[in-house]
Each structure stands twice: as C-alpha cells, then as structure tokens.
CSV table of C-alpha atoms in Angstrom, one decimal:
chain,number,residue,atom,x,y,z
A,1,ASP,CA,-17.7,18.2,-14.9
A,2,THR,CA,-14.8,20.3,-13.7
A,3,GLU,CA,-13.1,17.8,-11.5
A,4,VAL,CA,-9.9,16.0,-11.3
A,5,THR,CA,-9.9,12.9,-9.1
A,6,GLN,CA,-7.0,11.1,-7.5
A,7,THR,CA,-6.7,7.8,-5.7
A,8,PRO,CA,-5.7,6.8,-3.1
A,9,LYS,CA,-6.3,9.8,-0.7
A,10,HIS,CA,-3.6,8.5,1.7
A,11,LEU,CA,-0.8,6.0,1.2
A,12,VAL,CA,1.8,4.7,3.6
A,13,MET,CA,4.5,2.6,2.1
A,14,GLY,CA,7.9,1.2,3.0
A,15,MET,CA,11.1,1.9,1.2
A,16,THR,CA,11.0,-1.4,-0.6
A,17,ASN,CA,7.4,-1.2,-1.7
A,18,LYS,CA,6.1,-0.6,-5.2
A,19,LYS,CA,2.9,1.4,-5.4
A,20,SER,CA,1.0,3.6,-7.9
A,21,LEU,CA,-0.9,6.9,-7.7
A,22,LYS,CA,-3.8,7.4,-10.1
A,23,CYS,CA,-5.4,10.5,-11.6
A,24,GLU,CA,-8.4,11.0,-13.8
A,25,GLN,CA,-10.1,13.9,-15.5
A,26,HIS,CA,-13.1,14.1,-17.8
A,27,MET,CA,-12.8,17.7,-18.9
A,28,GLY,CA,-11.4,16.9,-22.3
A,29,HIS,CA,-8.1,18.4,-21.3
A,30,ARG,CA,-5.1,17.1,-23.2
A,31,ALA,CA,-2.3,18.2,-20.7
A,32,MET,CA,-1.8,16.5,-17.4
A,33,TYR,CA,0.7,17.3,-14.6
A,34,TRP,CA,2.2,15.7,-11.5
A,35,TYR,CA,3.3,18.0,-8.7
A,36,LYS,CA,4.9,17.4,-5.4
A,37,GLN,CA,4.1,19.6,-2.4
A,38,LYS,CA,5.9,19.6,0.9
A,39,ALA,CA,4.3,21.3,3.9
A,40,LYS,CA,4.2,25.1,3.8
A,41,LYS,CA,5.7,25.1,0.3
A,42,PRO,CA,4.3,25.7,-3.2
A,43,PRO,CA,3.7,22.8,-5.5
A,44,GLU,CA,6.8,21.7,-7.4
A,45,LEU,CA,6.3,20.5,-11.0
A,46,MET,CA,7.5,17.0,-11.6
A,47,PHE,CA,6.1,15.9,-15.0
A,48,VAL,CA,4.0,17.3,-17.8
A,49,TYR,CA,2.2,15.2,-20.4
A,50,SER,CA,0.8,16.8,-23.5
A,51,TYR,CA,-1.3,14.7,-25.8
A,52,GLU,CA,-0.2,11.6,-23.8
A,53,LYS,CA,3.4,12.3,-24.5
A,54,LEU,CA,5.9,13.4,-21.8
A,55,SER,CA,6.8,17.0,-22.6
A,56,ILE,CA,8.5,18.1,-19.4
A,57,ASN,CA,10.5,16.1,-16.9
A,58,GLU,CA,11.9,18.2,-14.2
A,59,SER,CA,14.9,16.0,-13.5
A,60,VAL,CA,12.9,13.8,-11.1
A,61,PRO,CA,14.7,10.7,-9.6
A,62,SER,CA,14.0,7.5,-11.5
A,63,ARG,CA,12.2,6.0,-8.5
A,64,PHE,CA,9.2,8.1,-9.8
A,65,SER,CA,7.9,6.8,-13.1
A,66,PRO,CA,5.0,8.5,-14.8
A,67,GLU,CA,2.6,6.9,-17.3
A,68,CYS,CA,-0.2,8.4,-19.3
A,69,PRO,CA,-2.4,5.4,-20.7
A,70,ASN,CA,-4.9,7.8,-22.4
A,71,SER,CA,-6.0,11.4,-22.4
A,72,SER,CA,-8.1,11.0,-19.3
A,73,LEU,CA,-5.7,9.0,-17.1
A,74,LEU,CA,-2.3,9.7,-15.5
A,75,ASN,CA,-0.4,7.4,-13.2
A,76,LEU,CA,2.7,7.8,-11.1
A,77,HIS,CA,4.5,4.6,-10.3
A,78,LEU,CA,6.6,4.6,-7.1
A,79,HIS,CA,9.5,2.3,-6.3
A,80,ALA,CA,12.2,2.3,-3.6
A,81,LEU,CA,11.2,5.7,-2.2
A,82,GLN,CA,13.0,7.5,0.5
A,83,PRO,CA,11.4,9.1,3.7
A,84,GLU,CA,12.1,12.6,2.2
A,85,ASP,CA,9.7,11.7,-0.6
A,86,SER,CA,6.8,11.9,1.9
A,87,ALA,CA,4.6,14.8,0.6
A,88,LEU,CA,1.3,15.6,-1.0
A,89,TYR,CA,1.2,14.5,-4.6
A,90,LEU,CA,-1.0,16.6,-6.8
A,91,CYS,CA,-2.3,15.9,-10.2
A,92,ALA,CA,-3.6,18.7,-12.5
A,93,SER,CA,-5.0,19.1,-16.0
A,94,SER,CA,-5.4,21.9,-18.5
A,95,GLN,CA,-6.2,22.5,-22.1
A,96,VAL,CA,-3.3,22.4,-24.5
A,97,SER,CA,-2.9,25.7,-26.4
A,98,ASP,CA,-0.2,27.9,-27.8
A,99,ARG,CA,-0.7,30.0,-24.7
A,100,ALA,CA,-0.7,29.2,-21.0
A,101,TYR,CA,-4.0,27.9,-19.7
A,102,GLU,CA,-5.8,27.3,-16.4
A,103,GLN,CA,-4.7,24.3,-14.5
A,104,TYR,CA,-7.1,22.5,-12.3
A,105,PHE,CA,-5.8,20.4,-9.4
A,106,GLY,CA,-7.0,17.1,-8.0
A,107,PRO,CA,-7.4,16.6,-4.2
A,108,GLY,CA,-4.0,15.0,-3.9
A,109,THR,CA,-2.5,11.8,-2.4
A,110,ARG,CA,-0.8,12.2,0.9
A,111,LEU,CA,2.1,9.9,0.8
A,112,THR,CA,4.1,8.8,3.8
A,113,VAL,CA,7.3,6.7,3.3
A,114,THR,CA,8.4,4.8,6.3
B,1,GLY,CA,14.2,31.0,-16.1
B,2,GLU,CA,11.2,32.6,-14.4
B,3,ASN,CA,11.3,33.5,-10.7
B,4,VAL,CA,8.3,34.7,-8.7
B,5,GLU,CA,8.6,36.5,-5.4
B,6,GLN,CA,5.5,36.8,-3.1
B,7,HIS,CA,4.9,39.1,-0.1
B,8,PRO,CA,4.0,39.0,2.6
B,9,SER,CA,4.5,35.5,3.8
B,10,THR,CA,1.9,35.9,6.5
B,11,LEU,CA,-1.0,38.4,6.7
B,12,SER,CA,-3.5,38.9,9.6
B,13,VAL,CA,-6.5,41.1,9.2
B,14,GLN,CA,-9.8,41.8,11.0
B,15,GLU,CA,-13.0,40.5,9.4
B,16,GLY,CA,-14.3,43.1,7.0
B,17,ASP,CA,-10.9,44.7,6.3
B,18,SER,CA,-9.1,44.4,3.0
B,19,ALA,CA,-6.1,42.2,2.2
B,20,VAL,CA,-3.5,42.7,-0.5
B,21,ILE,CA,-0.9,40.2,-1.6
B,22,LYS,CA,1.9,41.2,-4.0
B,23,CYS,CA,4.0,39.2,-6.5
B,24,THR,CA,6.8,40.1,-8.8
B,25,TYR,CA,8.1,38.1,-11.7
B,26,SER,CA,11.3,38.1,-13.6
B,27,ASP,CA,10.5,36.8,-17.1
B,28,SER,CA,9.0,39.5,-19.3
B,29,ALA,CA,7.6,36.8,-21.6
B,30,SER,CA,5.2,35.6,-18.9
B,31,ASN,CA,1.7,36.4,-20.0
B,32,TYR,CA,-0.6,34.4,-17.6
B,33,PHE,CA,-0.9,35.0,-13.9
B,34,PRO,CA,-3.2,32.8,-11.8
B,35,TRP,CA,-4.0,32.9,-8.1
B,36,TYR,CA,-4.7,29.8,-6.1
B,37,LYS,CA,-6.2,29.4,-2.7
B,38,GLN,CA,-5.3,26.4,-0.6
B,39,GLU,CA,-7.1,25.5,2.6
B,40,LEU,CA,-5.4,23.2,5.1
B,41,GLY,CA,-5.3,19.7,3.7
B,42,LYS,CA,-7.1,20.6,0.5
B,43,ARG,CA,-6.2,21.1,-3.1
B,44,PRO,CA,-5.0,24.4,-4.6
B,45,GLN,CA,-8.1,26.1,-6.1
B,46,LEU,CA,-7.9,28.6,-8.9
B,47,ILE,CA,-9.7,31.7,-7.7
B,48,ILE,CA,-8.8,34.3,-10.3
B,49,ASP,CA,-6.4,34.8,-13.1
B,50,ILE,CA,-5.3,37.6,-15.5
B,51,ARG,CA,-3.5,37.7,-18.8
B,52,SER,CA,-1.0,40.3,-19.9
B,53,ASN,CA,-3.3,42.1,-22.2
B,54,VAL,CA,-5.5,43.1,-19.3
B,55,GLY,CA,-4.6,45.5,-16.4
B,56,GLU,CA,-7.3,44.6,-13.9
B,57,LYS,CA,-9.9,41.8,-13.4
B,58,LYS,CA,-12.5,41.6,-10.7
B,59,ASP,CA,-14.8,38.8,-9.4
B,60,GLN,CA,-17.1,39.9,-6.6
B,61,ARG,CA,-14.8,40.5,-3.6
B,62,ILE,CA,-11.6,39.5,-5.3
B,63,ALA,CA,-9.6,41.5,-7.8
B,64,VAL,CA,-6.2,41.2,-9.5
B,65,THR,CA,-4.1,44.0,-10.9
B,66,LEU,CA,-1.2,43.6,-13.3
B,67,ASN,CA,1.6,46.1,-14.0
B,68,LYS,CA,3.6,44.7,-16.9
B,69,THR,CA,6.1,47.5,-16.9
B,70,ALA,CA,7.1,46.9,-13.3
B,71,LYS,CA,6.5,43.1,-13.6
B,72,HIS,CA,4.3,42.8,-10.6
B,73,PHE,CA,0.7,41.7,-9.9
B,74,SER,CA,-1.4,41.8,-6.8
B,75,LEU,CA,-4.4,40.1,-5.3
B,76,HIS,CA,-7.0,42.3,-3.5
B,77,ILE,CA,-9.6,40.8,-1.3
B,78,THR,CA,-12.2,43.2,0.1
B,79,GLU,CA,-14.6,42.7,3.0
B,80,THR,CA,-12.6,39.7,4.2
B,81,GLN,CA,-14.4,36.8,5.9
B,82,PRO,CA,-13.1,34.1,8.2
B,83,GLU,CA,-13.6,31.6,5.4
B,84,ASP,CA,-11.0,33.6,3.3
B,85,SER,CA,-8.4,32.2,5.8
B,86,ALA,CA,-6.0,30.0,3.7
B,87,VAL,CA,-2.7,30.0,1.9
B,88,TYR,CA,-2.7,32.0,-1.3
B,89,PHE,CA,-0.2,31.2,-4.1
B,90,CYS,CA,0.5,33.4,-7.1
B,91,ALA,CA,2.0,32.0,-10.3
B,92,ALA,CA,3.4,33.1,-13.6
B,93,SER,CA,3.7,31.4,-17.0
B,94,ASN,CA,3.9,31.7,-20.7
B,95,THR,CA,3.7,28.0,-21.4
B,96,ASP,CA,2.2,24.9,-19.7
B,97,LYS,CA,4.8,25.3,-16.8
B,98,LEU,CA,3.5,27.4,-13.9
B,99,ILE,CA,6.1,29.0,-11.6
B,100,PHE,CA,4.6,29.5,-8.2
B,101,GLY,CA,5.4,32.1,-5.6
B,102,THR,CA,6.2,31.0,-2.0
B,103,GLY,CA,2.7,31.6,-0.7
B,104,THR,CA,1.0,33.9,1.8
B,105,ARG,CA,-0.8,32.6,4.8
B,106,LEU,CA,-3.9,34.8,5.3
B,107,GLN,CA,-5.7,34.8,8.7
B,108,VAL,CA,-8.9,36.6,9.0
B,109,PHE,CA,-10.0,37.1,12.6
B,110,PRO,CA,-13.7,37.5,13.5
C-alpha cells in the first residue's frame, strides 16, 4: 500500500471554530509532514515529525497545532484561523534515513476560513 | 539555506514534441532531487528523482539530468501527450526538508 490518506477532503470553518485535519499512512514510514499550499504556489513546509517527535517547526503560528499520536497518524489542530489561512493542506510521509528520501503526499484537505 | 529556481514558469508544446524544465539550486550539500507532477486539484505526485551520485536517470518518456558542478538539473519529457498537462515542481534536499522550485505549468495541445 503506497498511499497516504487525509480527512476531510474539504473543510469550511469560521474564525472562532476549532477543527482538526487527519492524516494516515500504512507504508511503515517514520517521518510525516504537514505542508500548506496556496494556489499556483509550491507546497510550504510547516512541520516535520520523525519517530513521532517534532523535528522541524517552520515558525508556524500557534493557531496551528500538530500532533503525532503514533507512527501512522498525524493530526493538525486548527483554532482561531484567519481568512489568509485558506489553502490546501497536504500531509506527506517518508522513510527516515541519514539521507533524503522520497516523500509521498496525501490528497490534501482544502480549507476555507470564513 | 537552500534556494531553488525553476524555469520556465509556463510552457506550451504541441502533442508529440519534447518539453524541458530546468532548475538550479544553491546548496552544494543537496544530494537528492525529486520532480513532482500536480494536476489541478490533485496531490503532488513523485514522477522521478535523482541522487547526486548519478548524472542521468530515465523512466520511459521521462528523464532527469543532473550537473553537480553547475548545480542544475532538468526534467525532459519526450513524445508529450495531453495528459502530461500539469504543474511540475522540482525540489532539492540533503535532509528530510524538501525545498521546492516555483513550478512550471506545462500545457500540451492536441
């Protein structure tokens, strides 16, 4: 199984809401990533988890809170978002190695903040 | 830190022609160079990658070349088909952090 899954596919939320994005992979990968992608732009790295520990945090605002409950799951908790946070949120996973490895992306959650 | 430049930003070709997309990187420590294809509304999909110990890699109609001295790498698509139409992103890395280029929108006209 070479697939990363994400739920929900679409999410509309108000600026006072709290919601969560979910990601799952069953490839035995031990690194998982959250990216944000705006229209016509490349993915921007937000967080990296390696062996369930946060290893990279790209100075993302605290209204985004990642969580890695186990090696197969990755969540992104959202609270008090702004309209400019509307984007495609992509999860990815890869092997952990002492060298760079292939990253496989999930289908993404299209988030709209109203 | 690493910076990746990608050209052209848009590319239009006739079906059957070849397409070439070029990227340059700044960090000589980068040793992994993947290419992703992203169709409208879909996920980025890894189509080919190359490591710094290899100069060229080919997979059917797609090939990637790497010039470590000049710090640039290119994607070559031969015999293009309408279904090759998408946005293509190059990236460079030497760790678990990919640095993406700005993307190339390829349109293949029948």
